PDB file of C-alpha atoms in Angstrom:
ATOM      1  CA  MET A   1     -33.086  19.508   1.947  1.00  0.00           C
ATOM      2  CA  LYS A   2     -36.294  17.455   2.208  1.00  0.00           C
ATOM      3  CA  ALA A   3     -36.859  15.270   5.253  1.00  0.00           C
ATOM      4  CA  SER A   4     -37.333  12.204   3.041  1.00  0.00           C
ATOM      5  CA  THR A   5     -33.950  12.818   1.422  1.00  0.00           C
ATOM      6  CA  LEU A   6     -32.250  13.103   4.800  1.00  0.00           C
ATOM      7  CA  GLN A   7     -33.891   9.872   5.938  1.00  0.00           C
ATOM      8  CA  THR A   8     -32.631   8.110   2.810  1.00  0.00           C
ATOM      9  CA  ILE A   9     -29.121   9.414   3.460  1.00  0.00           C
ATOM     10  CA  ASP A  10     -29.260   8.257   7.098  1.00  0.00           C
ATOM     11  CA  LYS A  11     -30.406   4.788   6.044  1.00  0.00           C
ATOM     12  CA  GLY A  12     -27.583   4.639   3.519  1.00  0.00           C
ATOM     13  CA  LYS A  13     -25.087   5.639   6.197  1.00  0.00           C
ATOM     14  CA  HIS A  14     -26.348   2.976   8.584  1.00  0.00           C
ATOM     15  CA  GLY A  15     -26.323   0.263   5.918  1.00  0.00           C
ATOM     16  CA  LEU A  16     -22.836   1.155   4.726  1.00  0.00           C
ATOM     17  CA  TYR A  17     -21.558   1.261   8.302  1.00  0.00           C
ATOM     18  CA  LEU A  18     -22.927  -2.239   9.023  1.00  0.00           C
ATOM     19  CA  PHE A  19     -21.483  -3.525   5.754  1.00  0.00           C
ATOM     20  CA  SER A  20     -18.048  -2.077   6.602  1.00  0.00           C
ATOM     21  CA  ILE A  21     -18.112  -3.673  10.058  1.00  0.00           C
ATOM     22  CA  GLY A  22     -19.062  -6.996   8.486  1.00  0.00           C
ATOM     23  CA  VAL A  23     -16.197  -6.847   5.993  1.00  0.00           C
ATOM     24  CA  LEU A  24     -13.747  -5.908   8.766  1.00  0.00           C
ATOM     25  CA  PHE A  25     -14.936  -8.817  10.907  1.00  0.00           C
ATOM     26  CA  PHE A  26     -14.607 -11.203   7.955  1.00  0.00           C
ATOM     27  CA  LEU A  27     -11.050 -10.075   7.153  1.00  0.00           C
ATOM     28  CA  THR A  28     -10.050 -10.297  10.821  1.00  0.00           C
ATOM     29  CA  ALA A  29     -11.408 -13.844  11.022  1.00  0.00           C
ATOM     30  CA  LEU A  30      -9.464 -14.784   7.888  1.00  0.00           C
ATOM     31  CA  ALA A  31      -6.267 -13.397   9.413  1.00  0.00           C
ATOM     32  CA  PHE A  32      -6.681 -15.542  12.534  1.00  0.00           C
ATOM     33  CA  LEU A  33      -7.554 -18.640  10.509  1.00  0.00           C
ATOM     34  CA  HIS A  34      -4.576 -18.106   8.231  1.00  0.00           C
ATOM     35  CA  ALA A  35      -2.074 -18.291  11.098  1.00  0.00           C
ATOM     36  CA  PRO A  36      -2.589 -22.012  11.841  1.00  0.00           C
ATOM     37  CA  ALA A  37      -2.990 -22.783   8.130  1.00  0.00           C
ATOM     38  CA  SER A  38       0.374 -21.169   7.374  1.00  0.00           C
ATOM     39  CA  THR A  39       2.133 -23.883   9.368  1.00  0.00           C
ATOM     40  CA  ILE A  40       1.969 -26.138   6.296  1.00  0.00           C
ATOM     41  CA  HIS A  41       4.864 -24.071   4.916  1.00  0.00           C
ATOM     42  CA  MET A  42       7.053 -24.712   7.979  1.00  0.00           C
ATOM     43  CA  ASP A  43       8.471 -28.057   6.890  1.00  0.00           C
ATOM     44  CA  PHE A  44      11.676 -27.556   8.853  1.00  0.00           C
ATOM     45  CA  LEU A  45       9.693 -27.389  12.124  1.00  0.00           C
ATOM     46  CA  ALA A  46       7.023 -29.886  11.113  1.00  0.00           C
ATOM     47  CA  ALA A  47       9.765 -32.505  10.936  1.00  0.00           C
ATOM     48  CA  VAL A  48      10.515 -32.195  14.660  1.00  0.00           C
ATOM     49  CA  MET A  49       7.071 -31.519  16.185  1.00  0.00           C
ATOM     50  CA  PRO A  50       3.465 -32.519  15.463  1.00  0.00           C
ATOM     51  CA  ARG A  51       1.185 -30.176  13.545  1.00  0.00           C
ATOM     52  CA  TRP A  52      -0.955 -29.278  16.581  1.00  0.00           C
ATOM     53  CA  ALA A  53       2.143 -28.273  18.563  1.00  0.00           C
ATOM     54  CA  LEU A  54       3.379 -26.170  15.651  1.00  0.00           C
ATOM     55  CA  THR A  55       0.021 -24.388  15.489  1.00  0.00           C
ATOM     56  CA  LEU A  56       0.155 -23.621  19.215  1.00  0.00           C
ATOM     57  CA  LEU A  57       3.713 -22.357  18.800  1.00  0.00           C
ATOM     58  CA  VAL A  58       2.651 -19.913  16.067  1.00  0.00           C
ATOM     59  CA  LEU A  59      -0.255 -18.614  18.151  1.00  0.00           C
ATOM     60  CA  ALA A  60       1.916 -18.329  21.278  1.00  0.00           C
ATOM     61  CA  LEU A  61       4.575 -16.354  19.434  1.00  0.00           C
ATOM     62  CA  ALA A  62       1.862 -14.087  18.031  1.00  0.00           C
ATOM     63  CA  VAL A  63       0.602 -13.385  21.562  1.00  0.00           C
ATOM     64  CA  VAL A  64       4.135 -12.653  22.792  1.00  0.00           C
ATOM     65  CA  LEU A  65       4.729 -10.314  19.868  1.00  0.00           C
ATOM     66  CA  ALA A  66       1.454  -8.548  20.636  1.00  0.00           C
ATOM     67  CA  PHE A  67       2.494  -7.922  24.254  1.00  0.00           C
ATOM     68  CA  VAL A  68       5.918  -6.660  23.145  1.00  0.00           C
ATOM     69  CA  LEU A  69       4.215  -4.302  20.726  1.00  0.00           C
ATOM     70  CA  LEU A  70       1.828  -3.117  23.440  1.00  0.00           C
ATOM     71  CA  PHE A  71       4.732  -2.464  25.814  1.00  0.00           C
ATOM     72  CA  PHE A  72       6.638  -0.277  23.358  1.00  0.00           C
ATOM     73  CA  TYR A  73       3.431   1.426  22.236  1.00  0.00           C
ATOM     74  CA  GLN A  74       2.581   2.483  25.794  1.00  0.00           C
ATOM     75  CA  LYS A  75       6.098   3.804  26.250  1.00  0.00           C
ATOM     76  CA  LEU A  76       5.896   5.825  23.049  1.00  0.00           C
ATOM     77  CA  ILE A  77       2.496   7.418  23.643  1.00  0.00           C
ATOM     78  CA  SER A  78       3.662   8.613  27.049  1.00  0.00           C
ATOM     79  CA  LEU A  79       6.331  10.760  25.388  1.00  0.00           C
ATOM     80  CA  PRO A  80       5.788  14.394  24.334  1.00  0.00           C
ATOM     81  CA  GLU A  81       4.453  14.811  20.797  1.00  0.00           C
ATOM     82  CA  LYS A  82       7.711  15.989  19.202  1.00  0.00           C
ATOM     83  CA  THR A  83       9.755  13.299  20.966  1.00  0.00           C
ATOM     84  CA  GLN A  84       7.283  10.611  19.955  1.00  0.00           C
ATOM     85  CA  THR A  85       7.409  11.689  16.310  1.00  0.00           C
ATOM     86  CA  LEU A  86      11.206  11.784  16.421  1.00  0.00           C
ATOM     87  CA  VAL A  87      11.465   8.273  17.911  1.00  0.00           C
ATOM     88  CA  VAL A  88       9.032   6.863  15.325  1.00  0.00           C
ATOM     89  CA  GLY A  89      11.057   8.539  12.574  1.00  0.00           C
ATOM     90  CA  ILE A  90      14.321   7.062  13.856  1.00  0.00           C
ATOM     91  CA  LEU A  91      12.783   3.581  14.095  1.00  0.00           C
ATOM     92  CA  ALA A  92      11.399   3.952  10.562  1.00  0.00           C
ATOM     93  CA  VAL A  93      14.817   4.962   9.200  1.00  0.00           C
ATOM     94  CA  LEU A  94      16.429   1.976  10.917  1.00  0.00           C
ATOM     95  CA  GLY A  95      13.769  -0.291   9.439  1.00  0.00           C
ATOM     96  CA  ILE A  96      14.383   1.097   5.940  1.00  0.00           C
ATOM     97  CA  LEU A  97      18.134   0.622   6.327  1.00  0.00           C
ATOM     98  CA  LEU A  98      17.506  -2.985   7.353  1.00  0.00           C
ATOM     99  CA  GLN A  99      15.292  -3.471   4.288  1.00  0.00           C
ATOM    100  CA  TYR A 100      18.011  -2.369   1.905  1.00  0.00           C
ATOM    101  CA  ALA A 101      20.706  -4.217   3.847  1.00  0.00           C
ATOM    102  CA  LEU A 102      18.799  -7.471   3.381  1.00  0.00           C
ATOM    103  CA  LEU A 103      18.178  -6.664  -0.280  1.00  0.00           C
ATOM    104  CA  PHE A 104      21.850  -5.969  -1.025  1.00  0.00           C
ATOM    105  CA  THR A 105      23.049  -8.901   1.099  1.00  0.00           C
ATOM    106  CA  PHE A 106      20.893 -11.686  -0.337  1.00  0.00           C
ATOM    107  CA  ARG A 107      20.408 -10.261  -3.863  1.00  0.00           C
ATOM    108  CA  ALA A 108      17.540 -12.667  -4.487  1.00  0.00           C
ATOM    109  CA  THR A 109      16.655 -13.197  -8.150  1.00  0.00           C
ATOM    110  CA  LEU A 110      13.166 -12.311  -9.322  1.00  0.00           C
ATOM    111  CA  ARG A 111      10.962 -15.264 -10.188  1.00  0.00           C
ATOM    112  CA  TYR A 112       7.786 -16.159 -12.077  1.00  0.00           C
ATOM    113  CA  ASP A 113       5.853 -13.186 -13.508  1.00  0.00           C
ATOM    114  CA  HIS A 114       8.131 -10.753 -11.662  1.00  0.00           C
ATOM    115  CA  LEU A 115      11.057 -12.114 -13.678  1.00  0.00           C
ATOM    116  CA  LYS A 116       9.116 -12.274 -16.946  1.00  0.00           C
ATOM    117  CA  VAL A 117       8.176  -8.594 -16.958  1.00  0.00           C
ATOM    118  CA  PHE A 118      11.745  -7.669 -15.993  1.00  0.00           C
ATOM    119  CA  ASP A 119      13.197  -9.798 -18.782  1.00  0.00           C
ATOM    120  CA  GLU A 120      10.837  -8.302 -21.332  1.00  0.00           C
ATOM    121  CA  ALA A 121      11.680  -4.766 -20.184  1.00  0.00           C
ATOM    122  CA  LEU A 122      15.358  -5.660 -20.565  1.00  0.00           C
ATOM    123  CA  GLU A 123      14.660  -7.027 -24.058  1.00  0.00           C
ATOM    124  CA  ILE A 124      13.000  -3.756 -25.077  1.00  0.00           C
ATOM    125  CA  PHE A 125      15.895  -1.845 -23.521  1.00  0.00           C
ATOM    126  CA  ARG A 126      18.456  -3.829 -25.524  1.00  0.00           C
ATOM    127  CA  THR A 127      16.702  -4.216 -28.877  1.00  0.00           C
ATOM    128  CA  GLY A 128      13.890  -1.665 -28.894  1.00  0.00           C
ATOM    129  CA  GLU A 129      11.327  -4.412 -29.509  1.00  0.00           C
ATOM    130  CA  ILE A 130       9.369  -6.960 -27.528  1.00  0.00           C
ATOM    131  CA  SER A 131      10.186 -10.643 -27.816  1.00  0.00           C
ATOM    132  CA  MET A 132       7.468 -12.183 -29.985  1.00  0.00           C
ATOM    133  CA  THR A 133       8.234 -15.703 -28.760  1.00  0.00           C
ATOM    134  CA  TYR A 134       8.880 -14.903 -25.098  1.00  0.00           C
ATOM    135  CA  GLY A 135       6.906 -17.148 -22.784  1.00  0.00           C
ATOM    136  CA  GLU A 136       4.646 -18.298 -25.660  1.00  0.00           C
ATOM    137  CA  ALA A 137       3.214 -14.856 -26.370  1.00  0.00           C
ATOM    138  CA  TYR A 138       3.194 -13.847 -22.713  1.00  0.00           C
ATOM    139  CA  PHE A 139       1.655 -10.416 -23.243  1.00  0.00           C
ATOM    140  CA  ALA A 140      -1.124 -11.846 -25.382  1.00  0.00           C
ATOM    141  CA  GLN A 141      -2.141 -13.855 -22.319  1.00  0.00           C
ATOM    142  CA  TYR A 142      -1.441 -11.165 -19.716  1.00  0.00           C
ATOM    143  CA  PRO A 143      -1.895  -7.746 -21.373  1.00  0.00           C
ATOM    144  CA  PHE A 144      -2.350  -6.071 -17.976  1.00  0.00           C
ATOM    145  CA  ASN A 145       1.402  -6.521 -17.411  1.00  0.00           C
ATOM    146  CA  ILE A 146       2.276  -4.210 -20.314  1.00  0.00           C
ATOM    147  CA  PRO A 147       2.221  -0.984 -18.197  1.00  0.00           C
ATOM    148  CA  ILE A 148       4.523  -2.414 -15.522  1.00  0.00           C
ATOM    149  CA  THR A 149       6.916  -3.602 -18.242  1.00  0.00           C
ATOM    150  CA  LEU A 150       7.035  -0.098 -19.683  1.00  0.00           C
ATOM    151  CA  PHE A 151       7.654   1.279 -16.184  1.00  0.00           C
ATOM    152  CA  ASN A 152      10.558  -1.134 -15.722  1.00  0.00           C
ATOM    153  CA  TYR A 153      11.873  -0.092 -19.138  1.00  0.00           C
ATOM    154  CA  LEU A 154      11.797   3.557 -18.018  1.00  0.00           C
ATOM    155  CA  VAL A 155      13.695   2.692 -14.823  1.00  0.00           C
ATOM    156  CA  LEU A 156      16.335   0.846 -16.864  1.00  0.00           C
ATOM    157  CA  ASN A 157      16.846   3.896 -19.065  1.00  0.00           C
ATOM    158  CA  ILE A 158      17.309   6.105 -16.008  1.00  0.00           C
ATOM    159  CA  ALA A 159      19.727   3.554 -14.547  1.00  0.00           C
ATOM    160  CA  LYS A 160      21.781   3.701 -17.727  1.00  0.00           C
ATOM    161  CA  LEU A 161      21.846   7.505 -17.661  1.00  0.00           C
ATOM    162  CA  ILE A 162      23.255   7.600 -14.143  1.00  0.00           C
ATOM    163  CA  GLY A 163      25.913   5.017 -14.968  1.00  0.00           C
ATOM    164  CA  ILE A 164      24.583   1.840 -13.335  1.00  0.00           C
ATOM    165  CA  PRO A 165      26.041  -1.245 -15.088  1.00  0.00           C
ATOM    166  CA  GLU A 166      23.683  -3.773 -16.634  1.00  0.00           C
ATOM    167  CA  SER A 167      24.598  -6.317 -13.972  1.00  0.00           C
ATOM    168  CA  GLY A 168      22.924  -4.069 -11.406  1.00  0.00           C
ATOM    169  CA  TYR A 169      19.648  -3.494 -13.282  1.00  0.00           C
ATOM    170  CA  MET A 170      17.625  -6.102 -11.418  1.00  0.00           C
ATOM    171  CA  LEU A 171      18.796  -4.767  -8.066  1.00  0.00           C
ATOM    172  CA  THR A 172      17.920  -1.246  -9.228  1.00  0.00           C
ATOM    173  CA  ILE A 173      14.372  -2.335 -10.080  1.00  0.00           C
ATOM    174  CA  GLN A 174      14.041  -3.971  -6.677  1.00  0.00           C
ATOM    175  CA  CYS A 175      15.242  -0.807  -4.921  1.00  0.00           C
ATOM    176  CA  VAL A 176      12.680   1.323  -6.770  1.00  0.00           C
ATOM    177  CA  TYR A 177       9.804  -0.989  -5.874  1.00  0.00           C
ATOM    178  CA  LEU A 178      10.928  -1.162  -2.253  1.00  0.00           C
ATOM    179  CA  ALA A 179      11.003   2.645  -2.115  1.00  0.00           C
ATOM    180  CA  GLY A 180       7.436   2.680  -3.468  1.00  0.00           C
ATOM    181  CA  THR A 181       6.328   0.333  -0.696  1.00  0.00           C
ATOM    182  CA  ASP A 182       7.880   2.551   1.978  1.00  0.00           C
ATOM    183  CA  LEU A 183       6.223   5.580   0.399  1.00  0.00           C
ATOM    184  CA  ALA A 184       2.850   3.813   0.627  1.00  0.00           C
ATOM    185  CA  VAL A 185       3.457   3.130   4.325  1.00  0.00           C
ATOM    186  CA  PHE A 186       4.301   6.800   4.888  1.00  0.00           C
ATOM    187  CA  PHE A 187       1.091   7.862   3.126  1.00  0.00           C
ATOM    188  CA  SER A 188      -0.863   5.460   5.337  1.00  0.00           C
ATOM    189  CA  TYR A 189       0.775   6.927   8.436  1.00  0.00           C
ATOM    190  CA  ARG A 190      -0.205  10.436   7.344  1.00  0.00           C
ATOM    191  CA  ILE A 191      -3.798   9.357   6.687  1.00  0.00           C
ATOM    192  CA  LEU A 192      -4.163   7.806  10.143  1.00  0.00           C
ATOM    193  CA  ARG A 193      -2.633  10.849  11.777  1.00  0.00           C
ATOM    194  CA  MET A 194      -5.034  13.103   9.855  1.00  0.00           C
ATOM    195  CA  LEU A 195      -8.234  11.117  10.399  1.00  0.00           C
ATOM    196  CA  ARG A 196      -7.639   9.416  13.735  1.00  0.00           C
ATOM    197  CA  SER A 197      -4.826  10.521  16.025  1.00  0.00           C
ATOM    198  CA  ARG A 198      -1.093  10.673  16.480  1.00  0.00           C
ATOM    199  CA  ASN A 199      -1.187   7.619  18.760  1.00  0.00           C
ATOM    200  CA  THR A 200      -3.085   5.515  16.205  1.00  0.00           C
ATOM    201  CA  ALA A 201      -0.544   6.455  13.539  1.00  0.00           C
ATOM    202  CA  THR A 202       2.264   5.510  15.926  1.00  0.00           C
ATOM    203  CA  LEU A 203       0.713   2.089  16.516  1.00  0.00           C
ATOM    204  CA  PHE A 204       0.469   1.548  12.755  1.00  0.00           C
ATOM    205  CA  ALA A 205       4.120   2.542  12.320  1.00  0.00           C
ATOM    206  CA  LEU A 206       5.206   0.050  14.982  1.00  0.00           C
ATOM    207  CA  LEU A 207       3.177  -2.710  13.334  1.00  0.00           C
ATOM    208  CA  CYS A 208       4.921  -2.033  10.030  1.00  0.00           C
ATOM    209  CA  ILE A 209       8.384  -1.877  11.584  1.00  0.00           C
ATOM    210  CA  ILE A 210       8.064  -5.290  13.282  1.00  0.00           C
ATOM    211  CA  ASN A 211       6.216  -6.914  10.353  1.00  0.00           C
ATOM    212  CA  PRO A 212       8.596  -9.398   8.636  1.00  0.00           C
ATOM    213  CA  LEU A 213       6.811  -8.907   5.303  1.00  0.00           C
ATOM    214  CA  MET A 214       8.068  -5.321   5.185  1.00  0.00           C
ATOM    215  CA  TYR A 215      11.571  -6.716   4.790  1.00  0.00           C
ATOM    216  CA  MET A 216      10.572  -9.149   2.014  1.00  0.00           C
ATOM    217  CA  TYR A 217       8.851  -6.704  -0.357  1.00  0.00           C
ATOM    218  CA  GLY A 218      12.153  -5.812  -1.963  1.00  0.00           C
ATOM    219  CA  PHE A 219      12.303  -9.267  -3.503  1.00  0.00           C
ATOM    220  CA  ALA A 220       8.960  -8.760  -5.297  1.00  0.00           C
ATOM    221  CA  CYS A 221       8.455  -6.405  -8.241  1.00  0.00           C
ATOM    222  CA  TYR A 222       4.935  -6.729  -9.581  1.00  0.00           C
ATOM    223  CA  THR A 223       1.781  -4.705 -10.214  1.00  0.00           C
ATOM    224  CA  THR A 224       0.427  -5.289  -6.715  1.00  0.00           C
ATOM    225  CA  ILE A 225       3.562  -3.713  -5.238  1.00  0.00           C
ATOM    226  CA  LEU A 226       3.809  -0.830  -7.701  1.00  0.00           C
ATOM    227  CA  MET A 227       0.124  -0.029  -7.124  1.00  0.00           C
ATOM    228  CA  LEU A 228       0.539   0.548  -3.368  1.00  0.00           C
ATOM    229  CA  PRO A 229       1.916   4.128  -3.427  1.00  0.00           C
ATOM    230  CA  PHE A 230      -0.804   5.137  -5.907  1.00  0.00           C
ATOM    231  CA  LEU A 231      -3.504   3.521  -3.771  1.00  0.00           C
ATOM    232  CA  MET A 232      -2.505   5.185  -0.510  1.00  0.00           C
ATOM    233  CA  GLY A 233      -1.474   8.409  -2.274  1.00  0.00           C
ATOM    234  CA  ASN A 234      -4.962   8.708  -3.760  1.00  0.00           C
ATOM    235  CA  LEU A 235      -6.528   8.300  -0.334  1.00  0.00           C
ATOM    236  CA  LEU A 236      -4.186  10.861   1.204  1.00  0.00           C
ATOM    237  CA  LEU A 237      -4.905  13.407  -1.558  1.00  0.00           C
ATOM    238  CA  PHE A 238      -8.650  12.790  -1.253  1.00  0.00           C
ATOM    239  CA  PHE A 239      -8.812  13.384   2.485  1.00  0.00           C
ATOM    240  CA  THR A 240      -6.414  16.322   2.266  1.00  0.00           C
ATOM    241  CA  MET A 241      -8.604  17.886  -0.420  1.00  0.00           C
ATOM    242  CA  LEU A 242     -11.742  17.533   1.712  1.00  0.00           C
ATOM    243  CA  LYS A 243     -10.099  19.048   4.772  1.00  0.00           C
ATOM    244  CA  GLU A 244      -8.396  21.898   2.915  1.00  0.00           C
ATOM    245  CA  LYS A 245     -10.127  25.248   3.501  1.00  0.00           C
ATOM    246  CA  ARG A 246      -8.381  27.307   0.821  1.00  0.00           C
ATOM    247  CA  PRO A 247     -10.115  26.987  -2.585  1.00  0.00           C
ATOM    248  CA  LYS A 248      -6.905  27.285  -4.650  1.00  0.00           C
ATOM    249  CA  ARG A 249      -5.172  24.501  -2.784  1.00  0.00           C
ATOM    250  CA  LYS A 250      -8.314  22.390  -2.989  1.00  0.00           C
ATOM    251  CA  ILE A 251      -8.098  22.725  -6.777  1.00  0.00           C
ATOM    252  CA  ILE A 252      -4.434  21.663  -6.740  1.00  0.00           C
ATOM    253  CA  TYR A 253      -5.174  18.582  -4.612  1.00  0.00           C
ATOM    254  CA  ALA A 254      -8.101  17.635  -6.876  1.00  0.00           C
ATOM    255  CA  PHE A 255      -5.874  17.935  -9.959  1.00  0.00           C
ATOM    256  CA  LEU A 256      -3.106  15.842  -8.396  1.00  0.00           C
ATOM    257  CA  LEU A 257      -5.656  13.255  -7.305  1.00  0.00           C
ATOM    258  CA  GLY A 258      -7.008  13.026 -10.848  1.00  0.00           C
ATOM    259  CA  VAL A 259      -3.529  12.507 -12.318  1.00  0.00           C
ATOM    260  CA  ALA A 260      -2.502   9.971  -9.651  1.00  0.00           C
ATOM    261  CA  PHE A 261      -5.754   8.077 -10.086  1.00  0.00           C
ATOM    262  CA  ILE A 262      -5.325   7.788 -13.854  1.00  0.00           C
ATOM    263  CA  LEU A 263      -1.691   6.671 -13.579  1.00  0.00           C
ATOM    264  CA  GLY A 264      -2.541   4.177 -10.846  1.00  0.00           C
ATOM    265  CA  THR A 265      -5.356   2.550 -12.810  1.00  0.00           C
ATOM    266  CA  LYS A 266      -2.977   2.161 -15.742  1.00  0.00           C
ATOM    267  CA  ILE A 267      -0.700   0.131 -13.473  1.00  0.00           C
ATOM    268  CA  ARG A 268      -3.539  -1.997 -12.065  1.00  0.00           C
ATOM    269  CA  ALA A 269      -7.280  -1.585 -12.542  1.00  0.00           C
ATOM    270  CA  ASN A 270      -7.872  -2.706  -8.929  1.00  0.00           C
ATOM    271  CA  LEU A 271      -7.190   0.891  -7.987  1.00  0.00           C
ATOM    272  CA  LEU A 272     -10.792   1.596  -8.985  1.00  0.00           C
ATOM    273  CA  ILE A 273     -11.688   0.236  -5.560  1.00  0.00           C
ATOM    274  CA  THR A 274     -10.683   3.609  -4.110  1.00  0.00           C
ATOM    275  CA  LEU A 275     -13.848   5.021  -5.711  1.00  0.00           C
ATOM    276  CA  ILE A 276     -15.808   2.827  -3.299  1.00  0.00           C
ATOM    277  CA  THR A 277     -13.783   4.282  -0.440  1.00  0.00           C
ATOM    278  CA  PHE A 278     -14.452   7.830  -1.610  1.00  0.00           C
ATOM    279  CA  ALA A 279     -18.178   7.203  -1.967  1.00  0.00           C
ATOM    280  CA  GLY A 280     -18.412   5.414   1.379  1.00  0.00           C
ATOM    281  CA  TYR A 281     -16.622   8.177   3.229  1.00  0.00           C
ATOM    282  CA  LEU A 282     -18.825  10.863   1.711  1.00  0.00           C
ATOM    283  CA  ILE A 283     -22.028   8.949   2.449  1.00  0.00           C
ATOM    284  CA  ILE A 284     -21.109   8.337   6.083  1.00  0.00           C
ATOM    285  CA  HIS A 285     -19.930  11.899   6.760  1.00  0.00           C
ATOM    286  CA  VAL A 286     -22.400  13.898   4.689  1.00  0.00           C
ATOM    287  CA  ASN A 287     -25.154  15.869   6.408  1.00  0.00           C
ATOM    288  CA  ALA A 288     -27.592  18.623   5.562  1.00  0.00           C
ATOM    289  CA  ASP A 289     -25.026  21.357   6.179  1.00  0.00           C
ATOM    290  CA  THR A 290     -22.201  19.864   4.108  1.00  0.00           C
ATOM    291  CA  PHE A 291     -24.099  17.998   1.379  1.00  0.00           C
ATOM    292  CA  VAL A 292     -23.895  20.810  -1.199  1.00  0.00           C
ATOM    293  CA  GLU A 293     -20.234  21.546  -0.388  1.00  0.00           C
ATOM    294  CA  LYS A 294     -19.175  17.889  -0.687  1.00  0.00           C
ATOM    295  CA  LYS A 295     -21.145  17.510  -3.919  1.00  0.00           C
ATOM    296  CA  LYS A 296     -19.275  20.436  -5.459  1.00  0.00           C
ATOM    297  CA  GLN A 297     -15.934  18.933  -4.441  1.00  0.00           C
ATOM    298  CA  VAL A 298     -16.747  15.570  -6.014  1.00  0.00           C
ATOM    299  CA  VAL A 299     -17.962  17.181  -9.240  1.00  0.00           C
ATOM    300  CA  PHE A 300     -14.776  19.241  -9.501  1.00  0.00           C
ATOM    301  CA  LEU A 301     -12.670  16.179  -8.732  1.00  0.00           C
ATOM    302  CA  LEU A 302     -14.265  14.273 -11.634  1.00  0.00           C
ATOM    303  CA  LEU A 303     -13.757  17.204 -13.977  1.00  0.00           C
ATOM    304  CA  ALA A 304     -10.114  17.586 -12.900  1.00  0.00           C
ATOM    305  CA  ALA A 305      -9.498  13.831 -13.386  1.00  0.00           C
TER     306      ALA A 305
END
């Protein structure tokens, strides 16, 4: 490879690295700024304390939670590898059981667009047709919700086949979406363990287990939720394909990645953002020795997709 080409690649790596750091810094700053701003939703506390005190309370609780997380993390990483994996698995199972316990206990009704796509899927299930007057031509305004409606319709048919009564259809949909969220978390754990380390993956697992949002996802059934397992599954297949040494298995992973990518983009076009991730990873990690090999993998991936 020519020296000028290598210099161009190195400049691209450096620029992409700086851009990634900038984006990470920006998102981190937004997360910190969002914590005080979120106090506007705490009306029950705002009635008994001033806004500045409520903001300090949120930040103080965040610091306490961080120290609790650090304490358990240090305890876990001091364990042998098999024991650490076992403990993380047990905690994950307990977290999943708590998710479904909350879902079955509160049985919260879907709302807004989540409810609209469910209702339309139920209409198709009952009559075989869409409702032309539903929500003032809802799908004419939001055609990107057609795939998720068809997915819900498929789930309802499966529910009927296994004998679930119609009164339990909404809960069934919620269970399926919650399972997809947990699958996305598992894929993320595998990616971190593959690319970083076992300890980093353990820290991520702990963050997910103590994150209250993980126990609220069951009450949301929308494209952003259904997209998650496809998003993280694509990343896992991509990195597994690159690290695989056996050509036949590399072909299998490339084929699966192509299928998952197509299905995921049908659910939500935002999944195209993974192409940026693929390109960025290859640019940063490519060198003179692996350039040709990586190029062949990408070409085959596109053909397989």
